[in-house]
mmCIF file of C-alpha atoms in Angstrom:
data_model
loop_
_atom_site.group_PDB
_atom_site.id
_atom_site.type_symbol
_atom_site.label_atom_id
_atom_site.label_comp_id
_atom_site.label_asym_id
_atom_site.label_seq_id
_atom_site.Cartn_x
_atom_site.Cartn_y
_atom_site.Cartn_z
ATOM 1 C CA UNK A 902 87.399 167.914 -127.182
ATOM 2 C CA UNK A 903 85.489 169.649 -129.804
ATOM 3 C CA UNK A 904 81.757 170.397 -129.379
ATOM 4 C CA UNK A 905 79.176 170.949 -131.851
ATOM 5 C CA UNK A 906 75.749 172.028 -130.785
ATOM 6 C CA UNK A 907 72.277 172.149 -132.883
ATOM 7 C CA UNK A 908 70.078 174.413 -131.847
ATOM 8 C CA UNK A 909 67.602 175.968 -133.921
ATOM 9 C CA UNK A 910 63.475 176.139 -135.249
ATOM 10 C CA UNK A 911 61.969 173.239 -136.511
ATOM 11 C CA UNK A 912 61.232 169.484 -135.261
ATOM 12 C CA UNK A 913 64.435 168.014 -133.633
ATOM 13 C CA UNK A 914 64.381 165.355 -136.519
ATOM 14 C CA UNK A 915 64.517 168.377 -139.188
ATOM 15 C CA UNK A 916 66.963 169.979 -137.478
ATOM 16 C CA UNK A 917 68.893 167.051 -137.088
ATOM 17 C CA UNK A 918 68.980 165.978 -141.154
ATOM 18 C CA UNK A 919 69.196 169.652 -141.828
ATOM 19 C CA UNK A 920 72.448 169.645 -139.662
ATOM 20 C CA UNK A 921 74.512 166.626 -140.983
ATOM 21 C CA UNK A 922 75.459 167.865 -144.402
ATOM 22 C CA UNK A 923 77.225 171.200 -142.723
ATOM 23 C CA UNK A 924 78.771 169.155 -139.905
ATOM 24 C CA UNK A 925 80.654 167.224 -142.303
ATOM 25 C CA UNK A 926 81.831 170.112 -144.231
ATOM 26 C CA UNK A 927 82.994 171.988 -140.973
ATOM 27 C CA UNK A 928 84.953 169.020 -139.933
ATOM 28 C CA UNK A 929 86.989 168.705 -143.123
ATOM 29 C CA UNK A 930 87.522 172.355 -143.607
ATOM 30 C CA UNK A 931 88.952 172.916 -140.114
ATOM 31 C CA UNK A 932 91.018 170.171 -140.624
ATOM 32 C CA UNK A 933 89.024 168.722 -137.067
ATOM 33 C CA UNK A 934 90.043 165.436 -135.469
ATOM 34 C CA UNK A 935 90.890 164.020 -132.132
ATOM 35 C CA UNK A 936 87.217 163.587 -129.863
ATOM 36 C CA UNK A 937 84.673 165.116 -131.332
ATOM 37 C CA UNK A 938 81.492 165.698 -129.793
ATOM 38 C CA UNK A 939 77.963 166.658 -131.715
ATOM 39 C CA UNK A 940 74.629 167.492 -129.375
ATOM 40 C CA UNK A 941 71.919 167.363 -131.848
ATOM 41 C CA UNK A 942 68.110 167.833 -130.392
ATOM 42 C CA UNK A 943 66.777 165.052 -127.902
ATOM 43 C CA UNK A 944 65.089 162.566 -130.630
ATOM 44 C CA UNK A 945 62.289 160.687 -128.497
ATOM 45 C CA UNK A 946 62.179 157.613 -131.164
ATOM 46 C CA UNK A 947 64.655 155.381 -132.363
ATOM 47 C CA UNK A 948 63.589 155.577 -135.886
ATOM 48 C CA UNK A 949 64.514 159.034 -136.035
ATOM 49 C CA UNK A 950 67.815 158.260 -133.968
ATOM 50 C CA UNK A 951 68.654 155.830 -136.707
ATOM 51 C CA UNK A 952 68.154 158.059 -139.646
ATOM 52 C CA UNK A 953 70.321 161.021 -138.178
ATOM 53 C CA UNK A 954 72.837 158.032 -137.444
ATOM 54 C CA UNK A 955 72.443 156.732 -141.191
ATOM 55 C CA UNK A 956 72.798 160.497 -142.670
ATOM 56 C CA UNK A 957 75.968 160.649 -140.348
ATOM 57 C CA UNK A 958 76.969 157.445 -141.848
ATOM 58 C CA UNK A 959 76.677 158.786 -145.500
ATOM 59 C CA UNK A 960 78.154 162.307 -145.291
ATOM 60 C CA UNK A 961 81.047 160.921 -143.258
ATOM 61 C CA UNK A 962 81.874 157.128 -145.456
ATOM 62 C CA UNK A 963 85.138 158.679 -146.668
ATOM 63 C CA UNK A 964 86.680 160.539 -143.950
ATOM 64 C CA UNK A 965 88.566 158.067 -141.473
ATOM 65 C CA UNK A 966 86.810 158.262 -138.067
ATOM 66 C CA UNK A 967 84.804 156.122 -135.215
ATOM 67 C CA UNK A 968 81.766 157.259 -133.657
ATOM 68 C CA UNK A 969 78.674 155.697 -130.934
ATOM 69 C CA UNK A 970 75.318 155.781 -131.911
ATOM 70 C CA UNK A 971 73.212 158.537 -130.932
ATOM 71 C CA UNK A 972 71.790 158.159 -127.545
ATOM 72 C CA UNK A 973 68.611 159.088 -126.080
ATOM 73 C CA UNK A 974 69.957 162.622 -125.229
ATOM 74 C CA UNK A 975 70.895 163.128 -128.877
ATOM 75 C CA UNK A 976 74.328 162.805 -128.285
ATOM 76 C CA UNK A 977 77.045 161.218 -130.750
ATOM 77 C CA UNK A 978 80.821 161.198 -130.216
ATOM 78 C CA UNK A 979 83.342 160.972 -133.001
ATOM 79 C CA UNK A 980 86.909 159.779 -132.090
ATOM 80 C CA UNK A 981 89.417 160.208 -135.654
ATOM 81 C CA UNK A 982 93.269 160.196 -135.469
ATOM 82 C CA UNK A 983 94.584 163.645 -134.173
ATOM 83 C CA UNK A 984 97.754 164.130 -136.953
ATOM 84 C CA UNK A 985 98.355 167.770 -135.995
ATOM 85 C CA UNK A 986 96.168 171.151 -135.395
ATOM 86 C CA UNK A 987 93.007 172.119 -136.362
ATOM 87 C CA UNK A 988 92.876 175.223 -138.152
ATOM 88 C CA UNK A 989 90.520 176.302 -135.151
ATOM 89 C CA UNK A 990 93.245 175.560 -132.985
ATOM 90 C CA UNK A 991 95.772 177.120 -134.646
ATOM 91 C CA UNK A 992 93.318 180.784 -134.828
ATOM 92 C CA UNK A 993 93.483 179.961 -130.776
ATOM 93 C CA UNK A 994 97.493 180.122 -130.828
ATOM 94 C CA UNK A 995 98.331 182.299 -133.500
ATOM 95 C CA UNK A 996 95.452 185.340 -133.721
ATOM 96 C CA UNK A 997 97.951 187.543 -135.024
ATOM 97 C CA UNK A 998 98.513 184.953 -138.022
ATOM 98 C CA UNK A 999 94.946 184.130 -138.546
ATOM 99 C CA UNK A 1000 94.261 187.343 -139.213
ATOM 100 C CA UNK A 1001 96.951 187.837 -141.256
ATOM 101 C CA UNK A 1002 95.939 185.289 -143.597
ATOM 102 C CA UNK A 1003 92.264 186.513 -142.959
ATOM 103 C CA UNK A 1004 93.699 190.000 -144.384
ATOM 104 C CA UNK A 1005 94.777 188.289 -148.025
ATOM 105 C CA UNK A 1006 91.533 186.946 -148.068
ATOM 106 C CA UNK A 1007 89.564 190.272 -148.161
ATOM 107 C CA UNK A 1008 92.303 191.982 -149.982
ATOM 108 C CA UNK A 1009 91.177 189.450 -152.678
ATOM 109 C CA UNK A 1010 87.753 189.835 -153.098
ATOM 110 C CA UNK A 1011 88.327 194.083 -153.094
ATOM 111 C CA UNK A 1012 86.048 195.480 -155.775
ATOM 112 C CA UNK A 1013 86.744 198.590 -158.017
ATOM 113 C CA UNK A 1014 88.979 200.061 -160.665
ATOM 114 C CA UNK A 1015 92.561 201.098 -160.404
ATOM 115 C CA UNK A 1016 95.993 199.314 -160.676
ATOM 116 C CA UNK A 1017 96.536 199.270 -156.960
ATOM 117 C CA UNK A 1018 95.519 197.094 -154.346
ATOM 118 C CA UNK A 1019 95.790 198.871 -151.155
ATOM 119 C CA UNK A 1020 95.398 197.013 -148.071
ATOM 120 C CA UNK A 1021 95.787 198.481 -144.921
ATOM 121 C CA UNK A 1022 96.351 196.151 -141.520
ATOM 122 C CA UNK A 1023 97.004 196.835 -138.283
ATOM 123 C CA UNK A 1024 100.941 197.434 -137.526
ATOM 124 C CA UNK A 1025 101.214 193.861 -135.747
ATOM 125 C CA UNK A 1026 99.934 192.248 -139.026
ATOM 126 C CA UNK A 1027 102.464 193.720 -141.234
ATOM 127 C CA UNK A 1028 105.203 191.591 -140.226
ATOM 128 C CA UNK A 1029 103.197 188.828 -140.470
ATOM 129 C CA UNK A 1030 102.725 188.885 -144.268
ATOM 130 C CA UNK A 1031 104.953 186.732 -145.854
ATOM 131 C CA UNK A 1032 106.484 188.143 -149.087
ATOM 132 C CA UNK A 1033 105.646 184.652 -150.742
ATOM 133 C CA UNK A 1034 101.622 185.537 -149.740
ATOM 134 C CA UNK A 1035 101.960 188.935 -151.080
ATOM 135 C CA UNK A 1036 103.291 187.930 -154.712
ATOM 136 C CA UNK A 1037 100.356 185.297 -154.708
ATOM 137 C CA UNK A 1038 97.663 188.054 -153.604
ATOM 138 C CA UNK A 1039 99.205 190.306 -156.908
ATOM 139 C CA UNK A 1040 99.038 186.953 -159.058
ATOM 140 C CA UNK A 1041 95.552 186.478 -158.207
ATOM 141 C CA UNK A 1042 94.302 189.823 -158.604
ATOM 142 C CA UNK A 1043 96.395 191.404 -161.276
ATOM 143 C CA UNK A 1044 97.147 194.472 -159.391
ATOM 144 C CA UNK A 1045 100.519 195.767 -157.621
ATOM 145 C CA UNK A 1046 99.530 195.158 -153.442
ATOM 146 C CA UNK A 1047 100.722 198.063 -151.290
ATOM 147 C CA UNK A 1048 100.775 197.704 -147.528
ATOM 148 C CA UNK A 1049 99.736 200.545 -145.144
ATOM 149 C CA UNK A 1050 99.234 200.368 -141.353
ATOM 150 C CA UNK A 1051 97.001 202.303 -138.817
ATOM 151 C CA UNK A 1052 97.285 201.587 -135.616
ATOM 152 C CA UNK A 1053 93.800 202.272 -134.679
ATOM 153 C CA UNK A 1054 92.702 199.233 -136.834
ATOM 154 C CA UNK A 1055 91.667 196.368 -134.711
ATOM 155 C CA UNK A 1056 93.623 192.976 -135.757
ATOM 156 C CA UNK A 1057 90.612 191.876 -137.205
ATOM 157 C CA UNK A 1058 89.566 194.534 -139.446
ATOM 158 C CA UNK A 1059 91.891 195.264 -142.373
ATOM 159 C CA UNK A 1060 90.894 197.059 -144.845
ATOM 160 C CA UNK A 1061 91.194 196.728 -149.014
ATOM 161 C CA UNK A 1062 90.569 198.869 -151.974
ATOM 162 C CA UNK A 1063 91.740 199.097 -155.438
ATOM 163 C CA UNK A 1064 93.282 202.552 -155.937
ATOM 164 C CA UNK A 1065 94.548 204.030 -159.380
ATOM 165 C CA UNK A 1066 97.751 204.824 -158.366
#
């Protein structure tokens, strides 16, 4: 089961609304499914139960999914068909991948000058990046990508710069 929890300033109605539009996002982009469950702030009147419930309503209309009411508590549970991982699970099984892939990423958005794009990854990551992924990262940024490795690097901290040669 997934949980989602909504904490934060503000009336628990505010927070609430304010909440919907990003819950929706999260659950497409990390691909979530299976039983999903969202604690938003206790709501003490129905009224504002109902409008969280109708905002829920709207932000979700085209993504295929069931889901209660929210109760007193300010719970709601969303059951949708479970076709594979999320991406969250998959960061949970493969780290090493994720943050391979999390590597292109910031090799992409590397700012400066130079014909080179040098990223440098821990030594575990390196095997990880798929030749196919590397010719994409050169498309993209118009630079030749060299790969370096330094062991002291943590997995989750490559590093990128654009080098002249």
């Amino acid at each position: 089961m997934t949980l989602i929890d909504i904490d934060g300033d503000g009336s628990p109605l505010e927070l609430s609304l304010a909440a919907v539009p990003a819950i929706a996002q999260a659950l497409r982009w990390f691909d979530l499914a299976g039983n999903i469950g969202i604690d938003f702030p206790t709501i003490q009147d129905k009224a504002g139960r109902k409008a969280v419930d109708a905002a829920l309503e709207e932000a979700l209309d085209d993504w295929p999914h069931e889901r209660t009411a929210m109760n007193g508590f300010g719970f709601v549970q969303i059951v949708a068909r479970l076709e594979g991982p999320s991406l969250l699970h998959r960061f949970s099984t493969s780290r090493v991948g994720a943050c391979a892939r999390m590597a292109l990423r910031r090799a992409e958005h590397a700012e400066g000058t130079g014909a080179v794009l040098l990223l440098t990854v821990h030594p575990a990551l390196k095997s990880k990046l798929k030749e196919e992924w590397l010719v994409e990262l050169a498309r993209r940024t118009g630079k030749e990508v060299r790969i370096e490795t330094d062991p002291k690097l943590a997995l989750e901290a490559p590093h990128a710069q654009i080098i002249s040669t």
